[in-house]
Short mmCIF file of C-alpha atoms and ligand atoms in Angstrom, two decimals:
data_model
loop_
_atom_site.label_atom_id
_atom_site.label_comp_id
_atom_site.label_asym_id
_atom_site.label_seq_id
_atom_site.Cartn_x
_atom_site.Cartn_y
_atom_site.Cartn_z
CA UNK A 18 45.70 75.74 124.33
CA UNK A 19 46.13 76.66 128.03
CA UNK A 20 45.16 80.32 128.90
CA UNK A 21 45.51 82.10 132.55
CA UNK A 22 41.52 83.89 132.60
CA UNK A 23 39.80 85.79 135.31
CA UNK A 24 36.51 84.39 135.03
CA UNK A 25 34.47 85.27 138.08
CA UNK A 26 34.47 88.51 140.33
CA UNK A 27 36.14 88.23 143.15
CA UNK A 28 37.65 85.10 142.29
CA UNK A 29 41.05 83.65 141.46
CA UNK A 30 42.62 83.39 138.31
CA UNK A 31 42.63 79.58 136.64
CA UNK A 32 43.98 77.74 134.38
CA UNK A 33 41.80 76.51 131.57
CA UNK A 34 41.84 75.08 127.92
CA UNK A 35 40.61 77.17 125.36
CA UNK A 36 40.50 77.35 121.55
CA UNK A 37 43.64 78.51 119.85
CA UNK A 38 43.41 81.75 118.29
CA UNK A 39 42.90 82.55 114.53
CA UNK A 40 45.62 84.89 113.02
CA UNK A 41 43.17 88.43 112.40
CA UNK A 42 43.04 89.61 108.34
CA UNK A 43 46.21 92.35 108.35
CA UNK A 44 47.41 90.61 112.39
CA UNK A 45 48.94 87.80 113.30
CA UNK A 46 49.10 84.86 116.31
CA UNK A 47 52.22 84.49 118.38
CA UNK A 48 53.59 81.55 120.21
CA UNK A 49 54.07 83.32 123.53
CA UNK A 50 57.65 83.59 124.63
CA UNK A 51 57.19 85.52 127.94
CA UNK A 52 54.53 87.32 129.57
CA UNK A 53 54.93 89.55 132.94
CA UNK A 54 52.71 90.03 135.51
CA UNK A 55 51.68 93.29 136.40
CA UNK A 56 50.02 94.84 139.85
CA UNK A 57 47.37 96.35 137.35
CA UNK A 58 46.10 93.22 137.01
CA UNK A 59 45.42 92.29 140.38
CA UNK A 60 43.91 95.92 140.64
CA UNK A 61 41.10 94.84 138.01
CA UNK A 62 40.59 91.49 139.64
CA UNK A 63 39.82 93.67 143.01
CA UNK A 64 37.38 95.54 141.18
CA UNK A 65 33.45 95.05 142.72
CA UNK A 66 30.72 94.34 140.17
CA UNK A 67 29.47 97.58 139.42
CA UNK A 68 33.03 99.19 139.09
CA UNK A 69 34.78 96.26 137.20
CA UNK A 70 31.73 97.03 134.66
CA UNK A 71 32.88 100.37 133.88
CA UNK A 72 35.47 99.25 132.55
CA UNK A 73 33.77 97.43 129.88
CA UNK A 74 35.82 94.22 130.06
CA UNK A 75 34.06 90.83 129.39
CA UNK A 76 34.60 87.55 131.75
CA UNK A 77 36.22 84.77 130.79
CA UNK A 78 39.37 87.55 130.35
CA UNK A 79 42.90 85.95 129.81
CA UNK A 80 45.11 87.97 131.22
CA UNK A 81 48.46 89.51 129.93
CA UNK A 82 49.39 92.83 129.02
CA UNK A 83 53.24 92.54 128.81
CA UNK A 84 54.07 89.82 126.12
CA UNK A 85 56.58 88.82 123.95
CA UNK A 86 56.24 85.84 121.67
CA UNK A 87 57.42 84.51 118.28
CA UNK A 88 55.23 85.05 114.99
CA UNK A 89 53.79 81.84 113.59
CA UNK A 90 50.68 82.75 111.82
CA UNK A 91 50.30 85.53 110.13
CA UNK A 92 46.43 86.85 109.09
CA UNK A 93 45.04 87.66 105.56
CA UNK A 94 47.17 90.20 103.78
CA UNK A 95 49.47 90.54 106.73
CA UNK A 96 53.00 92.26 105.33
CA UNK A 97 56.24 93.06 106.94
CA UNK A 98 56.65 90.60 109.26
CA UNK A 99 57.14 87.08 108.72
CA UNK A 100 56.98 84.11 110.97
CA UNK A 101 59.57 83.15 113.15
CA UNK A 102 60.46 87.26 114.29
CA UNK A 103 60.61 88.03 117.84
CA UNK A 104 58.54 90.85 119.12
CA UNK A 105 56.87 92.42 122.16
CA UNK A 106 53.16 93.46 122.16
CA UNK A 107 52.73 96.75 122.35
CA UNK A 108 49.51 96.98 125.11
CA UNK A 109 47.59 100.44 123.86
CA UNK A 110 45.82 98.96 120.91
CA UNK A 111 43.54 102.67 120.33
CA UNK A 112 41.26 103.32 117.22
CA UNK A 113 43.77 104.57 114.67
CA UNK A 114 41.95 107.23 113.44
CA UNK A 115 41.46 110.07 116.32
CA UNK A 116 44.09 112.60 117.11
CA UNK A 117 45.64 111.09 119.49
CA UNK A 118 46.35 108.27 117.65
CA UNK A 119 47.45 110.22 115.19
CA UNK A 120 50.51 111.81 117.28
CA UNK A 121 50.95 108.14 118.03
CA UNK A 122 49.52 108.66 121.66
CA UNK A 123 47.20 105.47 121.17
CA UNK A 124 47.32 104.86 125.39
CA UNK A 125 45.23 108.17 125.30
CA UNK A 126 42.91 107.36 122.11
CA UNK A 127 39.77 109.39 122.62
CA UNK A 128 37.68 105.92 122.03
CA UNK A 129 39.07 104.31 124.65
CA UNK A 130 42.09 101.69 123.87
CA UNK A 131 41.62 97.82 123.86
CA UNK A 132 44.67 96.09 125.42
CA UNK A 133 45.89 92.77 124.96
CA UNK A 134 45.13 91.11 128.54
CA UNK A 135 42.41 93.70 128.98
CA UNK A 136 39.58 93.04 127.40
CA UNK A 137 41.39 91.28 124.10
CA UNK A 138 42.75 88.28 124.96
CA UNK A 139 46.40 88.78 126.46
CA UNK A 140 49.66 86.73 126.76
CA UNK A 141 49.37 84.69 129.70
CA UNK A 142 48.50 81.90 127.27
CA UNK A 143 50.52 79.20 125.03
CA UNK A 144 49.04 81.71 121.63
CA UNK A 145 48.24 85.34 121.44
CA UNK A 146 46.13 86.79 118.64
CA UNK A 147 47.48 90.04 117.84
CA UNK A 148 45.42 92.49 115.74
CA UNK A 149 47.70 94.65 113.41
CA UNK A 150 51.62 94.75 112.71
CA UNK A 151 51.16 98.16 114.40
CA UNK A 152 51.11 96.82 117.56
CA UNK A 153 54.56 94.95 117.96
CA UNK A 154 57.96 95.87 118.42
CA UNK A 155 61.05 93.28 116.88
CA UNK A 156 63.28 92.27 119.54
CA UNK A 157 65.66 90.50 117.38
CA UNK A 158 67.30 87.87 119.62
CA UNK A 159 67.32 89.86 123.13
CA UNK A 160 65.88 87.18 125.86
CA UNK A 161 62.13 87.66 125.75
CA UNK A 162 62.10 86.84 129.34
CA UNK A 163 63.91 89.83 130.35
CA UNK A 164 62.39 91.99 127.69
CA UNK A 165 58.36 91.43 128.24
CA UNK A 166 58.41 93.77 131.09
CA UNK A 167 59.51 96.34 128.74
CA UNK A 168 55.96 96.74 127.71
CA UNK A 169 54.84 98.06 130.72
CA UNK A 170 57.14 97.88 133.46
CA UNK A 171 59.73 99.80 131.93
CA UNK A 172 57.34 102.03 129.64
CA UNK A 173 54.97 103.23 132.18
CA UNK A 174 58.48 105.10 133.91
CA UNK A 175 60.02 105.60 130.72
CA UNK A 176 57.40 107.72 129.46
CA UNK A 177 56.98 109.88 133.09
CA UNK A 178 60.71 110.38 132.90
CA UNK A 179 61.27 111.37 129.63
CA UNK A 180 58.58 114.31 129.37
CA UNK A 181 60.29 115.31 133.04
CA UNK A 182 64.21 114.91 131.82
CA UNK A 183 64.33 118.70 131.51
CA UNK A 184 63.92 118.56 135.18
CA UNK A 185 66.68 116.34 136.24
CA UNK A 186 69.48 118.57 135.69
CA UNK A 187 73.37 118.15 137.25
CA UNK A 188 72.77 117.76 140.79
CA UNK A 189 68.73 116.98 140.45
CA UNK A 190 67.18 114.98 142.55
CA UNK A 191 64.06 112.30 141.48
CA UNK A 192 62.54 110.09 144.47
CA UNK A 193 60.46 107.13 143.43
CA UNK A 194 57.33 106.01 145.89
CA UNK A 195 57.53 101.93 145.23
CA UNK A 196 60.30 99.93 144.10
CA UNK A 197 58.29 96.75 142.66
CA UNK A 198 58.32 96.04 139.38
CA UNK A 199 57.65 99.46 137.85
CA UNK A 200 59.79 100.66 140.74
CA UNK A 201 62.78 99.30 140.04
CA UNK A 202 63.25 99.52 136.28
CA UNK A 203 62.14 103.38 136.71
CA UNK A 204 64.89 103.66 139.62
CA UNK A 205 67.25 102.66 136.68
CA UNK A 206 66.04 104.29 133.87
CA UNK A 207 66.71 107.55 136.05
CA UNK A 208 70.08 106.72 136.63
CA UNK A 209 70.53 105.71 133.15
CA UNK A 210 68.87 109.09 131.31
CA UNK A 211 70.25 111.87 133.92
CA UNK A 212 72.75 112.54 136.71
CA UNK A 213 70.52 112.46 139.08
CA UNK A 214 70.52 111.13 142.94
CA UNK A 215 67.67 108.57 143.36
CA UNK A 216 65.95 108.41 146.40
CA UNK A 217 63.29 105.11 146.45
CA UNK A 218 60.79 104.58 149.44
CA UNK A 219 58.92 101.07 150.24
CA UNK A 220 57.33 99.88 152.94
CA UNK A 221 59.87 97.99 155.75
CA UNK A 222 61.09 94.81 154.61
CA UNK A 223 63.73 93.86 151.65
CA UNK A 224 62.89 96.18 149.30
CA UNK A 225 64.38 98.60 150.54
CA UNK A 226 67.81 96.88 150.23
CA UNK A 227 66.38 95.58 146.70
CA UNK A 228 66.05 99.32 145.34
CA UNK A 229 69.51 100.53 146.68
CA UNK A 230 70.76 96.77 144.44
CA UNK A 231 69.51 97.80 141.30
CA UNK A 232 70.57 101.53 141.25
CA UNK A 233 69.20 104.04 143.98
CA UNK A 234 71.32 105.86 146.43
CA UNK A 235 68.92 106.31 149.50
CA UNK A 236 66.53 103.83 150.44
CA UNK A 237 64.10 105.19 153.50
CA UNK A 238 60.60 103.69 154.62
CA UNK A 239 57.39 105.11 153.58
CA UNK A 240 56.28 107.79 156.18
CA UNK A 241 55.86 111.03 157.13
CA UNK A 242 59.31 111.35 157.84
CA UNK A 243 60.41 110.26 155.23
CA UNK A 244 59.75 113.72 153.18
CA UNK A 245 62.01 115.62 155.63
CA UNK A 246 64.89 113.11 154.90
CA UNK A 247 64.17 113.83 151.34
CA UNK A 248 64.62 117.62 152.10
CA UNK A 249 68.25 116.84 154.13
CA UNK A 250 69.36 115.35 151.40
CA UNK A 251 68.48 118.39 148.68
CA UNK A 252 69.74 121.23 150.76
CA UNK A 253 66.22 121.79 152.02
CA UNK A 254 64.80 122.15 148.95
CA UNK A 255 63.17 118.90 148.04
CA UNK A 256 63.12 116.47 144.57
CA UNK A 257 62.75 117.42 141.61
CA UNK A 258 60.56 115.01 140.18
CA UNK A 259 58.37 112.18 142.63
CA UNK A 260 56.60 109.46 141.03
CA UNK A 261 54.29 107.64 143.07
CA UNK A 262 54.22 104.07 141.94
CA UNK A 263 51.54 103.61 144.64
CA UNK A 264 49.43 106.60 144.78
CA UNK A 265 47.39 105.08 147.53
CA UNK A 266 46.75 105.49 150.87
CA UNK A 267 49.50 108.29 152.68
CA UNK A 268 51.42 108.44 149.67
CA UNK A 269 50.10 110.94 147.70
CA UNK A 270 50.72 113.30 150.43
CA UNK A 271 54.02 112.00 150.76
CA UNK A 272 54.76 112.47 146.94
CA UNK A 273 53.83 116.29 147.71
CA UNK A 274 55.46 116.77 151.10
CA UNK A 275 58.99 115.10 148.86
CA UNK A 276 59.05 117.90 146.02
CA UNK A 277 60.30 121.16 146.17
CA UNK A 278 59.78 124.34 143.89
CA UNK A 279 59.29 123.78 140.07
CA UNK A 280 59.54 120.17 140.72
CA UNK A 281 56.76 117.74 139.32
CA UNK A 282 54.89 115.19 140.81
CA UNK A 283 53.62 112.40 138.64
CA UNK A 284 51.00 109.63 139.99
CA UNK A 285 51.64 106.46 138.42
CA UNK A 286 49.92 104.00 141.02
CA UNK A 287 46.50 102.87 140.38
CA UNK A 288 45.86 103.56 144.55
CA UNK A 289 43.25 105.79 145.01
CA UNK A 290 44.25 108.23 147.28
CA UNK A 291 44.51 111.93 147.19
CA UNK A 292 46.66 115.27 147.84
CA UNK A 293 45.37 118.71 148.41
CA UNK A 294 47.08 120.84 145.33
CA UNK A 295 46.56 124.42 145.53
CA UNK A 296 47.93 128.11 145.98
CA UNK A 297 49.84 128.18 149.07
CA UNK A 298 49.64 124.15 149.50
CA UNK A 299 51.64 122.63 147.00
CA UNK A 300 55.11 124.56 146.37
CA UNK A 301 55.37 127.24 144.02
CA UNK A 302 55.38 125.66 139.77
CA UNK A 303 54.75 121.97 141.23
CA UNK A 304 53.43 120.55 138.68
CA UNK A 305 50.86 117.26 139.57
CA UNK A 306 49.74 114.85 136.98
CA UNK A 307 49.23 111.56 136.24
CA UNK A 308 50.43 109.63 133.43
CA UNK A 309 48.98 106.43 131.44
CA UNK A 310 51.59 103.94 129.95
CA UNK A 311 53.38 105.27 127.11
CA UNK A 312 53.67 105.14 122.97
CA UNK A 313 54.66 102.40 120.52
CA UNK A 314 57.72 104.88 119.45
CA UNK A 315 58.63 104.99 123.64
CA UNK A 316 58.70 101.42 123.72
CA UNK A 317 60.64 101.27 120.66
CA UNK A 318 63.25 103.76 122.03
CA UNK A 319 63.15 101.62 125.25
CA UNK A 320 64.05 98.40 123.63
CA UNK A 321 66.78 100.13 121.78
CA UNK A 322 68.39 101.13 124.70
CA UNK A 323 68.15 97.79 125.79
CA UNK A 324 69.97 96.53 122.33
CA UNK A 325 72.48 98.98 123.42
CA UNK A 326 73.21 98.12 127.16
CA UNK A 327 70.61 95.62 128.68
CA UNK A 328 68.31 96.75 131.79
CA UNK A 329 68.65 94.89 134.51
CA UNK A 330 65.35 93.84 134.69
CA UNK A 331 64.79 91.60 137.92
CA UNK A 332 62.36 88.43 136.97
CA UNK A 333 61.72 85.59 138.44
CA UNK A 334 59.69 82.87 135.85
CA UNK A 335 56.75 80.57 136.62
CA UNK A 336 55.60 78.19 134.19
CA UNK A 337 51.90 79.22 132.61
CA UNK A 338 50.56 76.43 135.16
CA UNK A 339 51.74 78.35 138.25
CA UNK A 340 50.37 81.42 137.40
CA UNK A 341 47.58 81.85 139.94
CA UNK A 342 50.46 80.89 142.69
CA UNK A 343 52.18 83.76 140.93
CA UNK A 344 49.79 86.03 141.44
CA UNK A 345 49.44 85.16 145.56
CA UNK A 346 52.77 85.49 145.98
CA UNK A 347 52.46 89.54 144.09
CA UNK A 348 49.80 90.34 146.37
CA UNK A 349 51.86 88.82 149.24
CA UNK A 350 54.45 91.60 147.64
CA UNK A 351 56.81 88.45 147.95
CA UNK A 352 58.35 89.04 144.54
CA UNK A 353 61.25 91.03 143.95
CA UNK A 354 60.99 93.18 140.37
CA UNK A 355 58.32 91.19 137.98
CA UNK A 356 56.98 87.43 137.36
CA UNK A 357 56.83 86.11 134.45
CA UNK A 358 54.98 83.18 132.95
CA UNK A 359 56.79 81.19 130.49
CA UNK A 360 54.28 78.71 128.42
P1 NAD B 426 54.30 95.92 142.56
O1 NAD B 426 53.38 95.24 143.49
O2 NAD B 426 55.33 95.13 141.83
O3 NAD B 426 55.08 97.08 143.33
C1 NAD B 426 54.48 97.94 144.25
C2 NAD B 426 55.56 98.38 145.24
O4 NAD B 426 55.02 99.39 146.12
C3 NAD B 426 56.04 97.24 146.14
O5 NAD B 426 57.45 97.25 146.20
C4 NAD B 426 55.42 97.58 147.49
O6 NAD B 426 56.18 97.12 148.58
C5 NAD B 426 55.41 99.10 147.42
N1 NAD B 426 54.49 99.74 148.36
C6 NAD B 426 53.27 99.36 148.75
N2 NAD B 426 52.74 100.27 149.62
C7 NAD B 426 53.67 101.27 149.75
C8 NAD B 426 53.72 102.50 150.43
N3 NAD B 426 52.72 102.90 151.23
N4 NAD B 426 54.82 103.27 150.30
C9 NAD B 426 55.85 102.89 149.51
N5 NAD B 426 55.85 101.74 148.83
C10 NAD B 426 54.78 100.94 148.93
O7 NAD B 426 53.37 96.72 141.55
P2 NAD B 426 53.70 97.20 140.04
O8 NAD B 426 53.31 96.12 139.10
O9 NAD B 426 55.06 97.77 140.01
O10 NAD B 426 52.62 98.35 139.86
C11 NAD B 426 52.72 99.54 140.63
C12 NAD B 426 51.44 100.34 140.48
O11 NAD B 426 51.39 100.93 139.20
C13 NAD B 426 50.17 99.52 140.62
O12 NAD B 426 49.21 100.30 141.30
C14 NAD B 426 49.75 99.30 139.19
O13 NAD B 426 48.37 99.04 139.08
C15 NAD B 426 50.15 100.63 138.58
N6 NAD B 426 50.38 100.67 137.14
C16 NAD B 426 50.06 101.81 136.51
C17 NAD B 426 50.34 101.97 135.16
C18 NAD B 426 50.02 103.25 134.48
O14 NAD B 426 50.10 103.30 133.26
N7 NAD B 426 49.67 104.30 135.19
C19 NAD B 426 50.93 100.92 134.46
C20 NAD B 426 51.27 99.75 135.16
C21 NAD B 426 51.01 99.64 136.50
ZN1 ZN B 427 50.54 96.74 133.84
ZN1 ZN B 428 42.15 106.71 118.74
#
């Protein structure tokens, strides 16, 4: 079958034939339907040497972590599914036995998770292998082209909203830093879950107008100046929750500078830049975390919202054979909301 792998540092990804997969005892193999293309993965093809081996990945890696794709193969005493169901791939395959895997938290398992498209071969293939019916999600008959994001575009926000909904009361304010494709399904997820007034930043160009299309009210460029426009349009007292879909460079400062009293400030970005947080720095209760994609329940609730009134999840396809053009034109930030690669 074809498969999209990163196969060299520093280089591109290709295109290459390799063996179809074998359905795993208790797992299955999927004809891919859709798989998305995330920035995540061009951060681990940016990785040097020595830092891309921390990570524990092997080369040839085909890439892929947000896939949906039709069962047709199902393992060695694999029950309830059977071939021919839709379903996404839920990316935090963790060990199943700690703690955290336990409250269902397997993107935090204290082994360290395997994803599909990290490290286990992902979706930006013609066949996935996946390794337990734990780690899909039916989709019934919803377009798999519009729902593969779903597995990390619109979980990653998902999850950072919903532990900060108590935050976004009547009148609340929530700016998002980035309106790519994590941007702009969190932009409406927030208008979707609360009552708040959205307030995206992105660099000059046509995102801007792209984030005030698909849901916010304010659209301002990234700067410094930006956080004081942000605090004229809260009665001076800044949002109530920021997240950073960039975290790099100025932003984390930014993030801070946007956020008032009690508000919280999640960094979602895999930049690596950094705030000062302290007593008398940050303002009084901020609260500053981070957050790593989200639960198999999330991404169940996620997909039932969608059942119930569909995101409007901006993709533009590439067949599987365009996929390294694909990934130019992400880095070139010339796509609006999320590729996809459609075998
Ligand atoms: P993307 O390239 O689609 O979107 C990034 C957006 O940020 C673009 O609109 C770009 O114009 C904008 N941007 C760049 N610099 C900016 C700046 N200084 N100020 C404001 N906006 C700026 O990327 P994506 O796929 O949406 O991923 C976003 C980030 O989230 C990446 O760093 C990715 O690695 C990370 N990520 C994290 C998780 C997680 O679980 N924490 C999951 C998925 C992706
Ligand atoms: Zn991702
Ligand atoms: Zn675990």
């Amino acid at each position: 079958m074809k498969a999209v792998q990163y196969r060299k540092i520093g280089s591109a990804p290709e295109v290459v034939e390799v063996e179809d997969p074998k359905a795993p005892p208790g797992g299955m193999v999927l004809e891919v339907t859709a798989s998305g293309l995330c920035h995540s993965d061009e951060f681990v093809m940016s990785l040097d040497e020595k830092t891309f081996a921390t990570y524990g990945y092997d080369l040839p890696m085909t890439l892929g972590h947000e896939t949906a794709g039709r069962v047709v193969e199902l393992g060695e005493g694999t029950t309830g599914v059977e071939v021919g169901d839709n379903v996404l791939v839920y990316g935090c395959w963790g060990c199943g036995v700690c703690d955290m895997c336990a409250r269902g938290n397997e993107n935090h398992c204290r082994r360290g998770m395997v994803s599909p498209g990290f490290g286990a071969p992902g979706g930006m293939a013609e066949y996935i292998p996946v390794d337990s019916v734990m780690h899909i999600v039916p989709i019934g008959d919803l377009d798999p082209i519009k729902m593969a994001p779903l597995n990390d575009a619109g979980l990653t926000p998902y999850a950072a909203i919903k532990r900060n909904l108590h935050r976004l009361r009547a009148g609340a304010t929530a700016v998002v830093i980035g309106a790519g494709g994590l941007g702009h399904v969190a932009i409406q997820l927030l208008r979707r879950m609360s009552d708040a007034q959205v307030i995206a930043l992105d660099l000059p160009g046509p995102k801007l107008a792209f984030a005030k299309e698909v849901g916010a009210h304010h659209a301002l460029v990234s700067e410094k100046a930006a956080a004081e426009h942000v605090k004229e349009l809260t009665q001076g007292h800044g949002a109530d929750l920021v997240l950073d879909f960039v975290a790099g460079g100025p932003t984390p400062e930014l993030a801070i500078a946007c956020g008032g009293m009690q508000s919280a400030v999640v960094f979602i970005g895999a930049g690596d830049g950094h705030a000062k947080v302290g007593f008398g720095i940050t303002p009084w209760e901020m609260s500053v975390s981070n957050s790593l994609w989200g639960s198999r329940l999330e991404l169940m609730e996620l997909v039932q919202m969608a059942m119930r009134q569909p995101l409007e999840i901006r993709t533009t396809p590439f067949p599987l054979d365009l996929a390294p053009m694909a990934y130019r034109m992400l880095h070139e930030r010339k796509i609006d909301g999320r590729a996809v690669c459609i075998p």
